[in-house]
Amino acid sequence: MSRSTYVQRTIRNTIVSEKSFKETLDSFLYELRFFHPVHADKMIEQAMEAKDPKVFDTLAEEASGRFGYLSFGDHKVHRYLNKFNPNRPVLESHAIALGTSPRAYSMTKHNQEATINFPLRITVTQRPNDDRASVTWDLPSSQIPNLHLNKTLANAAFFVDDKFEELIRFCSGTMDEKKYKKILSMDKGAKVGAWKDAGGPTLSKL
């Protein structure tokens, strides 16, 4: 038995960074704690061994960056393309996967099939004519089928939209300067906004 579901058209966004390509990429890797020694899978294993899901939340809180995200890997697209097509070298391009603790996964709680689009992904691509980056991402809410039928799910999806773009605007240097400086001045270990179960229309606020 099989079934087909109509998924509304994905909204794909691209912005040009105000920072150099290297600064933009480094900002993402830093905010996602890409070089943190404990991977999300290891955190899950530790929580299962302790038989306490709060262990994962604690570890994720400690390992995540200011925006509450963890790295799920950096796929260096240019390395493969240049390996198999050396006569037409392409500029540097990274497909970065990111996620966060289960508390933030309101969408997947209401619709487990939403995990087909999670972890979230962004691409950071070097531009050919200047030293900046093109940053591309799919709007999370646009990837969930029948979103209009579930108000709670819709609120959660819009919440994630907001948090996701906030991270992207910060790392690419396209955020309002006043807010950007306020985030930079935060104490070590502080988080931007609050990841919580999005049961209402409240969005992330600094």
PDB file of C-alpha atoms in Angstrom:
ATOM      1  CA  MET A   1       0.000   0.000   0.000  1.00  0.00           C
ATOM      2  CA  SER A   2       1.299   3.462  -0.836  1.00  0.00           C
ATOM      3  CA  ARG A   3       0.061   7.012  -0.606  1.00  0.00           C
ATOM      4  CA  SER A   4       0.997  10.384  -1.987  1.00  0.00           C
ATOM      5  CA  THR A   5       0.831  13.674  -0.133  1.00  0.00           C
ATOM      6  CA  TYR A   6       0.869  17.089  -1.715  1.00  0.00           C
ATOM      7  CA  VAL A   7       3.549  19.223  -0.071  1.00  0.00           C
ATOM      8  CA  GLN A   8       3.215  22.918  -0.660  1.00  0.00           C
ATOM      9  CA  ARG A   9       5.945  24.527  -2.714  1.00  0.00           C
ATOM     10  CA  THR A  10       9.153  25.104  -0.776  1.00  0.00           C
ATOM     11  CA  ILE A  11      10.160  28.723  -0.318  1.00  0.00           C
ATOM     12  CA  ARG A  12      13.893  29.041  -0.919  1.00  0.00           C
ATOM     13  CA  ASN A  13      15.708  32.163   0.245  1.00  0.00           C
ATOM     14  CA  THR A  14      19.136  33.459  -0.739  1.00  0.00           C
ATOM     15  CA  ILE A  15      20.934  36.461   0.688  1.00  0.00           C
ATOM     16  CA  VAL A  16      24.383  37.924   0.041  1.00  0.00           C
ATOM     17  CA  SER A  17      26.500  38.287   3.147  1.00  0.00           C
ATOM     18  CA  GLU A  18      27.921  41.594   4.286  1.00  0.00           C
ATOM     19  CA  LYS A  19      31.006  39.753   5.566  1.00  0.00           C
ATOM     20  CA  SER A  20      33.717  38.014   3.582  1.00  0.00           C
ATOM     21  CA  PHE A  21      33.130  34.396   2.596  1.00  0.00           C
ATOM     22  CA  LYS A  22      35.596  33.135   5.214  1.00  0.00           C
ATOM     23  CA  GLU A  23      34.129  35.328   7.967  1.00  0.00           C
ATOM     24  CA  THR A  24      30.624  34.169   7.102  1.00  0.00           C
ATOM     25  CA  LEU A  25      31.569  30.489   7.097  1.00  0.00           C
ATOM     26  CA  ASP A  26      33.584  30.803  10.298  1.00  0.00           C
ATOM     27  CA  SER A  27      30.644  32.562  11.979  1.00  0.00           C
ATOM     28  CA  PHE A  28      28.309  29.674  11.189  1.00  0.00           C
ATOM     29  CA  LEU A  29      30.792  27.037  12.336  1.00  0.00           C
ATOM     30  CA  TYR A  30      31.418  28.920  15.565  1.00  0.00           C
ATOM     31  CA  GLU A  31      27.755  29.578  16.369  1.00  0.00           C
ATOM     32  CA  LEU A  32      26.934  25.918  15.697  1.00  0.00           C
ATOM     33  CA  ARG A  33      29.882  24.781  17.811  1.00  0.00           C
ATOM     34  CA  PHE A  34      31.056  22.688  14.872  1.00  0.00           C
ATOM     35  CA  PHE A  35      34.276  21.741  16.622  1.00  0.00           C
ATOM     36  CA  HIS A  36      32.606  20.674  19.861  1.00  0.00           C
ATOM     37  CA  PRO A  37      33.921  17.205  20.790  1.00  0.00           C
ATOM     38  CA  VAL A  38      30.513  15.723  21.693  1.00  0.00           C
ATOM     39  CA  HIS A  39      28.213  14.912  18.760  1.00  0.00           C
ATOM     40  CA  ALA A  40      24.429  14.867  19.095  1.00  0.00           C
ATOM     41  CA  ASP A  41      24.305  11.070  18.634  1.00  0.00           C
ATOM     42  CA  LYS A  42      26.690  10.654  21.571  1.00  0.00           C
ATOM     43  CA  MET A  43      24.466  12.875  23.710  1.00  0.00           C
ATOM     44  CA  ILE A  44      21.479  10.664  22.919  1.00  0.00           C
ATOM     45  CA  GLU A  45      23.465   7.568  23.888  1.00  0.00           C
ATOM     46  CA  GLN A  46      24.441   9.146  27.209  1.00  0.00           C
ATOM     47  CA  ALA A  47      20.837  10.092  27.937  1.00  0.00           C
ATOM     48  CA  MET A  48      19.678   6.541  27.148  1.00  0.00           C
ATOM     49  CA  GLU A  49      22.367   5.069  29.390  1.00  0.00           C
ATOM     50  CA  ALA A  50      21.264   7.389  32.197  1.00  0.00           C
ATOM     51  CA  LYS A  51      17.596   6.589  31.449  1.00  0.00           C
ATOM     52  CA  ASP A  52      16.892  10.287  31.755  1.00  0.00           C
ATOM     53  CA  PRO A  53      15.986  12.473  28.746  1.00  0.00           C
ATOM     54  CA  LYS A  54      16.979  15.560  30.741  1.00  0.00           C
ATOM     55  CA  VAL A  55      20.592  14.469  30.346  1.00  0.00           C
ATOM     56  CA  PHE A  56      20.352  15.194  26.623  1.00  0.00           C
ATOM     57  CA  ASP A  57      18.825  18.617  27.244  1.00  0.00           C
ATOM     58  CA  THR A  58      21.628  19.485  29.635  1.00  0.00           C
ATOM     59  CA  LEU A  59      24.352  18.323  27.258  1.00  0.00           C
ATOM     60  CA  ALA A  60      22.714  20.045  24.288  1.00  0.00           C
ATOM     61  CA  GLU A  61      22.362  23.294  26.230  1.00  0.00           C
ATOM     62  CA  GLU A  62      26.073  23.207  27.073  1.00  0.00           C
ATOM     63  CA  ALA A  63      27.163  22.247  23.558  1.00  0.00           C
ATOM     64  CA  SER A  64      24.942  24.549  21.506  1.00  0.00           C
ATOM     65  CA  GLY A  65      25.859  28.036  20.393  1.00  0.00           C
ATOM     66  CA  ARG A  66      24.223  31.329  21.301  1.00  0.00           C
ATOM     67  CA  PHE A  67      21.228  30.584  19.081  1.00  0.00           C
ATOM     68  CA  GLY A  68      20.595  27.150  20.573  1.00  0.00           C
ATOM     69  CA  TYR A  69      21.750  25.163  17.535  1.00  0.00           C
ATOM     70  CA  LEU A  70      24.118  22.226  17.240  1.00  0.00           C
ATOM     71  CA  SER A  71      26.098  21.163  14.198  1.00  0.00           C
ATOM     72  CA  PHE A  72      25.034  17.994  12.408  1.00  0.00           C
ATOM     73  CA  GLY A  73      27.862  18.160   9.883  1.00  0.00           C
ATOM     74  CA  ASP A  74      29.474  20.211   7.132  1.00  0.00           C
ATOM     75  CA  HIS A  75      29.221  18.727   3.639  1.00  0.00           C
ATOM     76  CA  LYS A  76      31.970  20.359   1.573  1.00  0.00           C
ATOM     77  CA  VAL A  77      30.321  20.230  -1.838  1.00  0.00           C
ATOM     78  CA  HIS A  78      33.229  21.799  -3.737  1.00  0.00           C
ATOM     79  CA  ARG A  79      35.616  19.015  -2.754  1.00  0.00           C
ATOM     80  CA  TYR A  80      33.552  16.395  -4.577  1.00  0.00           C
ATOM     81  CA  LEU A  81      32.885  18.558  -7.583  1.00  0.00           C
ATOM     82  CA  ASN A  82      36.544  19.453  -7.992  1.00  0.00           C
ATOM     83  CA  LYS A  83      37.618  15.858  -7.470  1.00  0.00           C
ATOM     84  CA  PHE A  84      35.565  14.552 -10.365  1.00  0.00           C
ATOM     85  CA  ASN A  85      35.715  17.593 -12.604  1.00  0.00           C
ATOM     86  CA  PRO A  86      39.228  19.044 -12.160  1.00  0.00           C
ATOM     87  CA  ASN A  87      39.179  20.910 -15.469  1.00  0.00           C
ATOM     88  CA  ARG A  88      36.313  23.121 -14.333  1.00  0.00           C
ATOM     89  CA  PRO A  89      37.104  23.973 -10.690  1.00  0.00           C
ATOM     90  CA  VAL A  90      34.233  25.351  -8.652  1.00  0.00           C
ATOM     91  CA  LEU A  91      34.393  27.828  -5.818  1.00  0.00           C
ATOM     92  CA  GLU A  92      34.111  26.755  -2.211  1.00  0.00           C
ATOM     93  CA  SER A  93      30.639  25.646  -1.124  1.00  0.00           C
ATOM     94  CA  HIS A  94      29.408  24.189   2.177  1.00  0.00           C
ATOM     95  CA  ALA A  95      26.088  22.495   2.969  1.00  0.00           C
ATOM     96  CA  ILE A  96      25.773  22.769   6.749  1.00  0.00           C
ATOM     97  CA  ALA A  97      23.266  20.693   8.705  1.00  0.00           C
ATOM     98  CA  LEU A  98      22.060  21.949  12.066  1.00  0.00           C
ATOM     99  CA  GLY A  99      19.619  20.997  14.749  1.00  0.00           C
ATOM    100  CA  THR A 100      18.810  21.578  18.387  1.00  0.00           C
ATOM    101  CA  SER A 101      17.464  19.818  21.445  1.00  0.00           C
ATOM    102  CA  PRO A 102      14.139  17.907  21.452  1.00  0.00           C
ATOM    103  CA  ARG A 103      12.468  20.797  23.298  1.00  0.00           C
ATOM    104  CA  ALA A 104      12.685  22.844  20.122  1.00  0.00           C
ATOM    105  CA  TYR A 105      11.355  20.165  17.829  1.00  0.00           C
ATOM    106  CA  SER A 106       7.756  21.226  18.152  1.00  0.00           C
ATOM    107  CA  MET A 107       7.163  20.530  14.476  1.00  0.00           C
ATOM    108  CA  THR A 108       8.327  16.942  14.636  1.00  0.00           C
ATOM    109  CA  LYS A 109       6.325  16.336  17.815  1.00  0.00           C
ATOM    110  CA  HIS A 110       3.145  17.217  15.952  1.00  0.00           C
ATOM    111  CA  ASN A 111       4.191  15.607  12.683  1.00  0.00           C
ATOM    112  CA  GLN A 112       6.956  12.991  12.752  1.00  0.00           C
ATOM    113  CA  GLU A 113       7.150  13.037   8.960  1.00  0.00           C
ATOM    114  CA  ALA A 114       8.596  16.546   9.300  1.00  0.00           C
ATOM    115  CA  THR A 115      11.910  14.871  10.134  1.00  0.00           C
ATOM    116  CA  ILE A 116      12.387  14.285   6.402  1.00  0.00           C
ATOM    117  CA  ASN A 117      13.488  17.935   6.277  1.00  0.00           C
ATOM    118  CA  PHE A 118      15.457  17.843   9.526  1.00  0.00           C
ATOM    119  CA  PRO A 119      18.168  18.544  10.433  1.00  0.00           C
ATOM    120  CA  LEU A 120      17.805  21.949   8.822  1.00  0.00           C
ATOM    121  CA  ARG A 121      20.340  22.861   6.145  1.00  0.00           C
ATOM    122  CA  ILE A 122      21.946  25.972   4.776  1.00  0.00           C
ATOM    123  CA  THR A 123      24.464  26.398   1.982  1.00  0.00           C
ATOM    124  CA  VAL A 124      27.299  28.909   2.187  1.00  0.00           C
ATOM    125  CA  THR A 125      28.785  29.431  -1.265  1.00  0.00           C
ATOM    126  CA  GLN A 126      31.672  31.606  -2.349  1.00  0.00           C
ATOM    127  CA  ARG A 127      30.623  34.245  -4.855  1.00  0.00           C
ATOM    128  CA  PRO A 128      32.598  34.437  -8.124  1.00  0.00           C
ATOM    129  CA  ASN A 129      32.802  38.219  -8.434  1.00  0.00           C
ATOM    130  CA  ASP A 130      33.583  39.393  -4.906  1.00  0.00           C
ATOM    131  CA  ASP A 131      34.817  38.119  -1.556  1.00  0.00           C
ATOM    132  CA  ARG A 132      31.386  37.547  -0.043  1.00  0.00           C
ATOM    133  CA  ALA A 133      29.117  34.530   0.340  1.00  0.00           C
ATOM    134  CA  SER A 134      25.686  33.560  -0.908  1.00  0.00           C
ATOM    135  CA  VAL A 135      23.674  31.955   1.895  1.00  0.00           C
ATOM    136  CA  THR A 136      20.688  29.827   0.873  1.00  0.00           C
ATOM    137  CA  TRP A 137      18.056  28.074   2.982  1.00  0.00           C
ATOM    138  CA  ASP A 138      14.564  26.635   2.649  1.00  0.00           C
ATOM    139  CA  LEU A 139      11.889  28.162   4.853  1.00  0.00           C
ATOM    140  CA  PRO A 140      11.073  25.342   7.331  1.00  0.00           C
ATOM    141  CA  SER A 141       7.327  26.067   7.468  1.00  0.00           C
ATOM    142  CA  SER A 142       7.035  25.783   3.677  1.00  0.00           C
ATOM    143  CA  GLN A 143       8.162  22.147   3.812  1.00  0.00           C
ATOM    144  CA  ILE A 144       5.371  20.866   6.055  1.00  0.00           C
ATOM    145  CA  PRO A 145       2.298  19.455   4.278  1.00  0.00           C
ATOM    146  CA  ASN A 146      -1.201  20.547   5.352  1.00  0.00           C
ATOM    147  CA  LEU A 147       0.209  23.102   7.762  1.00  0.00           C
ATOM    148  CA  HIS A 148      -3.034  25.077   7.753  1.00  0.00           C
ATOM    149  CA  LEU A 149      -4.921  22.141   9.291  1.00  0.00           C
ATOM    150  CA  ASN A 150      -3.033  22.256  12.594  1.00  0.00           C
ATOM    151  CA  LYS A 151      -2.744  25.616  14.333  1.00  0.00           C
ATOM    152  CA  THR A 152      -0.295  24.390  16.955  1.00  0.00           C
ATOM    153  CA  LEU A 153       1.931  22.858  14.307  1.00  0.00           C
ATOM    154  CA  ALA A 154       1.755  26.063  12.263  1.00  0.00           C
ATOM    155  CA  ASN A 155       2.776  28.177  15.262  1.00  0.00           C
ATOM    156  CA  ALA A 156       5.715  25.860  15.903  1.00  0.00           C
ATOM    157  CA  ALA A 157       6.783  26.033  12.262  1.00  0.00           C
ATOM    158  CA  PHE A 158       6.664  29.842  12.194  1.00  0.00           C
ATOM    159  CA  PHE A 159       8.615  29.907  15.455  1.00  0.00           C
ATOM    160  CA  VAL A 160      11.384  27.832  13.854  1.00  0.00           C
ATOM    161  CA  ASP A 161      11.302  30.048  10.732  1.00  0.00           C
ATOM    162  CA  ASP A 162      12.055  33.029  12.938  1.00  0.00           C
ATOM    163  CA  LYS A 163      14.850  31.379  14.923  1.00  0.00           C
ATOM    164  CA  PHE A 164      16.482  29.988  11.791  1.00  0.00           C
ATOM    165  CA  GLU A 165      16.553  33.321   9.985  1.00  0.00           C
ATOM    166  CA  GLU A 166      17.831  35.060  13.106  1.00  0.00           C
ATOM    167  CA  LEU A 167      20.907  32.819  13.102  1.00  0.00           C
ATOM    168  CA  ILE A 168      21.438  33.323   9.365  1.00  0.00           C
ATOM    169  CA  ARG A 169      21.106  37.105   9.567  1.00  0.00           C
ATOM    170  CA  PHE A 170      23.594  37.253  12.428  1.00  0.00           C
ATOM    171  CA  CYS A 171      26.235  35.053  10.793  1.00  0.00           C
ATOM    172  CA  SER A 172      25.941  36.761   7.408  1.00  0.00           C
ATOM    173  CA  GLY A 173      26.137  40.274   8.837  1.00  0.00           C
ATOM    174  CA  THR A 174      22.699  41.236   7.498  1.00  0.00           C
ATOM    175  CA  MET A 175      21.068  41.707  10.902  1.00  0.00           C
ATOM    176  CA  ASP A 176      20.095  45.124  12.241  1.00  0.00           C
ATOM    177  CA  GLU A 177      23.323  46.616  13.594  1.00  0.00           C
ATOM    178  CA  LYS A 178      21.881  47.507  17.005  1.00  0.00           C
ATOM    179  CA  LYS A 179      20.634  43.961  17.581  1.00  0.00           C
ATOM    180  CA  TYR A 180      23.858  42.508  16.165  1.00  0.00           C
ATOM    181  CA  LYS A 181      25.972  44.441  18.673  1.00  0.00           C
ATOM    182  CA  LYS A 182      23.644  43.517  21.514  1.00  0.00           C
ATOM    183  CA  ILE A 183      24.097  39.813  20.763  1.00  0.00           C
ATOM    184  CA  LEU A 184      27.879  40.220  20.544  1.00  0.00           C
ATOM    185  CA  SER A 185      27.899  41.803  24.007  1.00  0.00           C
ATOM    186  CA  MET A 186      26.053  38.883  25.645  1.00  0.00           C
ATOM    187  CA  ASP A 187      27.757  37.038  28.479  1.00  0.00           C
ATOM    188  CA  LYS A 188      29.534  33.798  27.682  1.00  0.00           C
ATOM    189  CA  GLY A 189      27.071  30.919  27.637  1.00  0.00           C
ATOM    190  CA  ALA A 190      24.016  33.162  27.242  1.00  0.00           C
ATOM    191  CA  LYS A 191      21.411  32.264  24.631  1.00  0.00           C
ATOM    192  CA  VAL A 192      19.562  34.469  22.174  1.00  0.00           C
ATOM    193  CA  GLY A 193      15.862  34.217  22.922  1.00  0.00           C
ATOM    194  CA  ALA A 194      14.526  30.981  24.354  1.00  0.00           C
ATOM    195  CA  TRP A 195      13.919  27.621  22.718  1.00  0.00           C
ATOM    196  CA  LYS A 196      10.647  26.323  24.051  1.00  0.00           C
ATOM    197  CA  ASP A 197       7.692  24.275  22.977  1.00  0.00           C
ATOM    198  CA  ALA A 198       5.979  26.662  20.581  1.00  0.00           C
ATOM    199  CA  GLY A 199       2.333  26.239  21.471  1.00  0.00           C
ATOM    200  CA  GLY A 200       1.366  29.808  20.634  1.00  0.00           C
ATOM    201  CA  PRO A 201       2.257  32.586  18.229  1.00  0.00           C
ATOM    202  CA  THR A 202       5.112  33.952  20.374  1.00  0.00           C
ATOM    203  CA  LEU A 203       8.314  34.322  18.379  1.00  0.00           C
ATOM    204  CA  SER A 204      11.896  34.484  19.601  1.00  0.00           C
ATOM    205  CA  LYS A 205      12.815  37.802  21.155  1.00  0.00           C
ATOM    206  CA  LEU A 206      16.201  39.036  22.290  1.00  0.00           C
TER     207      LEU A 206
END
